[in-house]
């Protein structure tokens, strides 16, 4: 069963004292499983810019998993060194290796209870075609890294938009 408002001592709002960040972290830590998902296309998600308005609706996207790795220590997870998000790079093309064309989707500790550890996710899904289900989320802090936004940093993602949290993965 999924954790509720507190997971391993960490509340939905995380551990940042800034109210705006707490609101963002609360969205990252949602734990309800939607009853329906809207299918989104690669054309749609890879062209979304940080300035685009969106609704954090439940969505589904089909693609290929290029890479899976542990995320860092973040305020949404109360800076835990063990309870981290799993960052999954999903691409439209099967043999894509360019991260600037990838959409980031994240399995949070609350959902990894059902989805598995980073290592289990890698063993089950790396380089496979999957459908990812979860919530559309705009991670504005990565604007500099977004290809769609022509960010000033290293482009290691197609868009600031993610699916975060993932609620389900299907082969």
PDB file of C-alpha atoms in Angstrom:
ATOM      1  CA  UNK A   1       0.000   0.000   0.000  1.00  0.00           C
ATOM      2  CA  UNK A   2       1.098   3.544  -0.655  1.00  0.00           C
ATOM      3  CA  UNK A   3       2.252   5.899   2.069  1.00  0.00           C
ATOM      4  CA  UNK A   4      -0.062   8.705   2.990  1.00  0.00           C
ATOM      5  CA  UNK A   5       0.903  12.230   4.019  1.00  0.00           C
ATOM      6  CA  UNK A   6       4.137  11.250   5.779  1.00  0.00           C
ATOM      7  CA  UNK A   7       6.634   8.769   4.307  1.00  0.00           C
ATOM      8  CA  UNK A   8       9.608   7.658   6.397  1.00  0.00           C
ATOM      9  CA  UNK A   9       9.198  10.796   8.487  1.00  0.00           C
ATOM     10  CA  UNK A  10       8.995  13.144   5.480  1.00  0.00           C
ATOM     11  CA  UNK A  11       5.756  15.131   4.975  1.00  0.00           C
ATOM     12  CA  UNK A  12       4.223  15.797   1.543  1.00  0.00           C
ATOM     13  CA  UNK A  13       5.603  19.352   1.584  1.00  0.00           C
ATOM     14  CA  UNK A  14       9.183  18.139   2.144  1.00  0.00           C
ATOM     15  CA  UNK A  15      11.585  20.029   4.404  1.00  0.00           C
ATOM     16  CA  UNK A  16      11.974  23.426   2.710  1.00  0.00           C
ATOM     17  CA  UNK A  17      10.559  26.370   4.689  1.00  0.00           C
ATOM     18  CA  UNK A  18       9.634  28.362   1.535  1.00  0.00           C
ATOM     19  CA  UNK A  19       5.853  28.118   0.931  1.00  0.00           C
ATOM     20  CA  UNK A  20       6.221  28.103  -2.890  1.00  0.00           C
ATOM     21  CA  UNK A  21       8.760  25.266  -2.735  1.00  0.00           C
ATOM     22  CA  UNK A  22       6.495  23.399  -0.302  1.00  0.00           C
ATOM     23  CA  UNK A  23       3.678  23.665  -2.847  1.00  0.00           C
ATOM     24  CA  UNK A  24       5.904  22.303  -5.619  1.00  0.00           C
ATOM     25  CA  UNK A  25       7.192  19.511  -3.377  1.00  0.00           C
ATOM     26  CA  UNK A  26       3.603  18.594  -2.440  1.00  0.00           C
ATOM     27  CA  UNK A  27       2.864  18.084  -6.155  1.00  0.00           C
ATOM     28  CA  UNK A  28       5.997  15.937  -6.559  1.00  0.00           C
ATOM     29  CA  UNK A  29       4.898  13.815  -3.585  1.00  0.00           C
ATOM     30  CA  UNK A  30       1.295  13.154  -4.625  1.00  0.00           C
ATOM     31  CA  UNK A  31       0.335   9.578  -3.848  1.00  0.00           C
ATOM     32  CA  UNK A  32      -3.200   9.151  -5.212  1.00  0.00           C
ATOM     33  CA  UNK A  33      -3.637   6.845  -8.181  1.00  0.00           C
ATOM     34  CA  UNK A  34      -5.836   8.420 -10.876  1.00  0.00           C
ATOM     35  CA  UNK A  35      -8.746   6.517 -12.367  1.00  0.00           C
ATOM     36  CA  UNK A  36      -8.117   7.891 -15.885  1.00  0.00           C
ATOM     37  CA  UNK A  37      -5.149   9.245 -17.830  1.00  0.00           C
ATOM     38  CA  UNK A  38      -4.946  11.545 -20.861  1.00  0.00           C
ATOM     39  CA  UNK A  39      -2.721  10.256 -23.675  1.00  0.00           C
ATOM     40  CA  UNK A  40      -0.076  12.825 -24.597  1.00  0.00           C
ATOM     41  CA  UNK A  41       2.119  12.802 -27.681  1.00  0.00           C
ATOM     42  CA  UNK A  42       5.842  13.343 -28.091  1.00  0.00           C
ATOM     43  CA  UNK A  43       5.128  16.401 -30.246  1.00  0.00           C
ATOM     44  CA  UNK A  44       3.136  17.878 -27.371  1.00  0.00           C
ATOM     45  CA  UNK A  45       5.454  17.225 -24.419  1.00  0.00           C
ATOM     46  CA  UNK A  46       8.789  17.897 -26.126  1.00  0.00           C
ATOM     47  CA  UNK A  47       7.705  21.343 -27.291  1.00  0.00           C
ATOM     48  CA  UNK A  48       6.251  22.568 -23.980  1.00  0.00           C
ATOM     49  CA  UNK A  49       8.158  25.586 -22.649  1.00  0.00           C
ATOM     50  CA  UNK A  50       8.424  26.815 -19.076  1.00  0.00           C
ATOM     51  CA  UNK A  51       6.091  29.720 -19.959  1.00  0.00           C
ATOM     52  CA  UNK A  52       3.302  27.422 -21.207  1.00  0.00           C
ATOM     53  CA  UNK A  53       0.277  27.061 -18.978  1.00  0.00           C
ATOM     54  CA  UNK A  54      -0.653  23.541 -18.018  1.00  0.00           C
ATOM     55  CA  UNK A  55      -2.846  21.572 -15.669  1.00  0.00           C
ATOM     56  CA  UNK A  56      -1.064  18.895 -13.612  1.00  0.00           C
ATOM     57  CA  UNK A  57      -3.361  16.235 -15.053  1.00  0.00           C
ATOM     58  CA  UNK A  58      -2.790  12.492 -15.025  1.00  0.00           C
ATOM     59  CA  UNK A  59      -1.175  11.595 -18.356  1.00  0.00           C
ATOM     60  CA  UNK A  60       0.308   8.633 -20.175  1.00  0.00           C
ATOM     61  CA  UNK A  61       3.208   8.589 -22.636  1.00  0.00           C
ATOM     62  CA  UNK A  62       4.710   5.686 -24.570  1.00  0.00           C
ATOM     63  CA  UNK A  63       8.395   5.545 -25.414  1.00  0.00           C
ATOM     64  CA  UNK A  64      11.707   3.813 -24.800  1.00  0.00           C
ATOM     65  CA  UNK A  65      13.716   3.976 -21.609  1.00  0.00           C
ATOM     66  CA  UNK A  66      17.183   5.321 -22.388  1.00  0.00           C
ATOM     67  CA  UNK A  67      18.534   5.539 -18.829  1.00  0.00           C
ATOM     68  CA  UNK A  68      17.522   5.030 -15.196  1.00  0.00           C
ATOM     69  CA  UNK A  69      19.405   6.413 -12.211  1.00  0.00           C
ATOM     70  CA  UNK A  70      19.016   7.648  -8.664  1.00  0.00           C
ATOM     71  CA  UNK A  71      18.233  11.310  -8.271  1.00  0.00           C
ATOM     72  CA  UNK A  72      19.962  13.532  -5.773  1.00  0.00           C
ATOM     73  CA  UNK A  73      19.118  14.542  -2.239  1.00  0.00           C
ATOM     74  CA  UNK A  74      16.138  16.929  -2.601  1.00  0.00           C
ATOM     75  CA  UNK A  75      13.859  18.970  -0.353  1.00  0.00           C
ATOM     76  CA  UNK A  76      10.795  16.992  -1.543  1.00  0.00           C
ATOM     77  CA  UNK A  77      12.353  13.905   0.097  1.00  0.00           C
ATOM     78  CA  UNK A  78      13.598  15.819   3.176  1.00  0.00           C
ATOM     79  CA  UNK A  79      17.187  15.600   1.845  1.00  0.00           C
ATOM     80  CA  UNK A  80      17.281  11.868   2.553  1.00  0.00           C
ATOM     81  CA  UNK A  81      20.348  10.034   1.299  1.00  0.00           C
ATOM     82  CA  UNK A  82      18.361   6.795   0.970  1.00  0.00           C
ATOM     83  CA  UNK A  83      14.819   7.831  -0.053  1.00  0.00           C
ATOM     84  CA  UNK A  84      15.495   9.502  -3.408  1.00  0.00           C
ATOM     85  CA  UNK A  85      13.500   9.808  -6.599  1.00  0.00           C
ATOM     86  CA  UNK A  86      14.455   7.527  -9.477  1.00  0.00           C
ATOM     87  CA  UNK A  87      15.102   9.567 -12.637  1.00  0.00           C
ATOM     88  CA  UNK A  88      14.100   7.807 -15.847  1.00  0.00           C
ATOM     89  CA  UNK A  89      14.978   9.181 -19.282  1.00  0.00           C
ATOM     90  CA  UNK A  90      12.359   8.204 -21.846  1.00  0.00           C
ATOM     91  CA  UNK A  91      12.720   8.843 -25.581  1.00  0.00           C
ATOM     92  CA  UNK A  92      10.560   8.545 -28.653  1.00  0.00           C
ATOM     93  CA  UNK A  93      13.120   6.589 -30.712  1.00  0.00           C
ATOM     94  CA  UNK A  94      14.286   3.141 -29.638  1.00  0.00           C
ATOM     95  CA  UNK A  95      18.027   3.709 -30.068  1.00  0.00           C
ATOM     96  CA  UNK A  96      18.164   7.365 -28.996  1.00  0.00           C
ATOM     97  CA  UNK A  97      21.226   8.244 -26.906  1.00  0.00           C
ATOM     98  CA  UNK A  98      20.882  12.048 -26.880  1.00  0.00           C
ATOM     99  CA  UNK A  99      19.515  13.130 -23.485  1.00  0.00           C
ATOM    100  CA  UNK A 100      18.472  16.499 -24.941  1.00  0.00           C
ATOM    101  CA  UNK A 101      15.649  14.590 -26.676  1.00  0.00           C
ATOM    102  CA  UNK A 102      14.549  12.749 -23.508  1.00  0.00           C
ATOM    103  CA  UNK A 103      11.635  13.440 -21.205  1.00  0.00           C
ATOM    104  CA  UNK A 104      12.382  12.942 -17.526  1.00  0.00           C
ATOM    105  CA  UNK A 105       9.889  10.834 -15.597  1.00  0.00           C
ATOM    106  CA  UNK A 106      10.335  10.225 -11.892  1.00  0.00           C
ATOM    107  CA  UNK A 107       9.437   7.399  -9.560  1.00  0.00           C
ATOM    108  CA  UNK A 108       9.152   8.851  -6.063  1.00  0.00           C
ATOM    109  CA  UNK A 109       9.863   6.903  -2.860  1.00  0.00           C
ATOM    110  CA  UNK A 110       6.116   6.819  -2.144  1.00  0.00           C
ATOM    111  CA  UNK A 111       5.418   5.042  -5.468  1.00  0.00           C
ATOM    112  CA  UNK A 112       8.583   2.942  -5.508  1.00  0.00           C
ATOM    113  CA  UNK A 113       6.877   0.927  -2.769  1.00  0.00           C
ATOM    114  CA  UNK A 114       4.829  -0.480  -5.704  1.00  0.00           C
ATOM    115  CA  UNK A 115       7.182   0.138  -8.649  1.00  0.00           C
ATOM    116  CA  UNK A 116      10.432  -1.203  -7.169  1.00  0.00           C
ATOM    117  CA  UNK A 117      13.892   0.136  -6.398  1.00  0.00           C
ATOM    118  CA  UNK A 118      16.039   1.957  -8.931  1.00  0.00           C
ATOM    119  CA  UNK A 119      17.944  -1.299  -9.506  1.00  0.00           C
ATOM    120  CA  UNK A 120      14.720  -3.285 -10.004  1.00  0.00           C
ATOM    121  CA  UNK A 121      13.358  -0.669 -12.408  1.00  0.00           C
ATOM    122  CA  UNK A 122      16.622  -0.856 -14.389  1.00  0.00           C
ATOM    123  CA  UNK A 123      16.490  -4.660 -14.530  1.00  0.00           C
ATOM    124  CA  UNK A 124      12.842  -4.678 -15.644  1.00  0.00           C
ATOM    125  CA  UNK A 125      12.614  -1.707 -18.023  1.00  0.00           C
ATOM    126  CA  UNK A 126      15.954  -0.330 -19.284  1.00  0.00           C
ATOM    127  CA  UNK A 127      15.989  -0.059 -23.119  1.00  0.00           C
ATOM    128  CA  UNK A 128      12.424  -1.384 -23.372  1.00  0.00           C
ATOM    129  CA  UNK A 129       9.283   0.150 -24.831  1.00  0.00           C
ATOM    130  CA  UNK A 130       6.987   1.240 -22.028  1.00  0.00           C
ATOM    131  CA  UNK A 131       3.928   3.291 -21.276  1.00  0.00           C
ATOM    132  CA  UNK A 132       4.482   5.641 -18.360  1.00  0.00           C
ATOM    133  CA  UNK A 133       1.497   6.791 -16.301  1.00  0.00           C
ATOM    134  CA  UNK A 134       1.581   9.667 -13.845  1.00  0.00           C
ATOM    135  CA  UNK A 135       1.109  13.384 -13.346  1.00  0.00           C
ATOM    136  CA  UNK A 136       2.273  16.061 -15.769  1.00  0.00           C
ATOM    137  CA  UNK A 137       4.589  18.373 -13.864  1.00  0.00           C
ATOM    138  CA  UNK A 138       6.541  21.520 -14.776  1.00  0.00           C
ATOM    139  CA  UNK A 139       9.971  21.452 -13.112  1.00  0.00           C
ATOM    140  CA  UNK A 140      10.885  25.110 -13.633  1.00  0.00           C
ATOM    141  CA  UNK A 141      14.261  24.825 -11.912  1.00  0.00           C
ATOM    142  CA  UNK A 142      15.581  22.988 -14.999  1.00  0.00           C
ATOM    143  CA  UNK A 143      14.790  25.719 -17.550  1.00  0.00           C
ATOM    144  CA  UNK A 144      18.512  26.187 -18.307  1.00  0.00           C
ATOM    145  CA  UNK A 145      18.731  22.484 -19.272  1.00  0.00           C
ATOM    146  CA  UNK A 146      15.617  22.384 -21.479  1.00  0.00           C
ATOM    147  CA  UNK A 147      15.982  22.010 -25.238  1.00  0.00           C
ATOM    148  CA  UNK A 148      12.441  23.390 -25.775  1.00  0.00           C
ATOM    149  CA  UNK A 149      13.326  26.517 -23.791  1.00  0.00           C
ATOM    150  CA  UNK A 150      16.703  26.882 -25.530  1.00  0.00           C
ATOM    151  CA  UNK A 151      18.132  27.079 -22.015  1.00  0.00           C
ATOM    152  CA  UNK A 152      21.541  28.598 -21.384  1.00  0.00           C
ATOM    153  CA  UNK A 153      22.915  25.467 -19.671  1.00  0.00           C
ATOM    154  CA  UNK A 154      23.777  21.943 -20.742  1.00  0.00           C
ATOM    155  CA  UNK A 155      20.696  20.486 -22.486  1.00  0.00           C
ATOM    156  CA  UNK A 156      20.108  17.135 -20.817  1.00  0.00           C
ATOM    157  CA  UNK A 157      16.326  17.115 -21.232  1.00  0.00           C
ATOM    158  CA  UNK A 158      13.838  17.957 -23.998  1.00  0.00           C
ATOM    159  CA  UNK A 159      11.538  20.041 -21.793  1.00  0.00           C
ATOM    160  CA  UNK A 160      11.034  21.281 -18.244  1.00  0.00           C
ATOM    161  CA  UNK A 161       7.878  19.165 -18.289  1.00  0.00           C
ATOM    162  CA  UNK A 162       8.056  15.755 -16.662  1.00  0.00           C
ATOM    163  CA  UNK A 163       5.817  12.972 -15.572  1.00  0.00           C
ATOM    164  CA  UNK A 164       6.324  13.222 -11.811  1.00  0.00           C
ATOM    165  CA  UNK A 165       5.340  11.185  -9.950  1.00  0.00           C
ATOM    166  CA  UNK A 166       5.004   8.047 -12.044  1.00  0.00           C
ATOM    167  CA  UNK A 167       2.061   5.973 -10.836  1.00  0.00           C
ATOM    168  CA  UNK A 168       2.487   2.960 -13.141  1.00  0.00           C
ATOM    169  CA  UNK A 169       4.808   1.550 -15.817  1.00  0.00           C
ATOM    170  CA  UNK A 170       3.682  -1.021 -18.388  1.00  0.00           C
ATOM    171  CA  UNK A 171       5.736  -2.949 -20.920  1.00  0.00           C
TER     172      UNK A 171
END
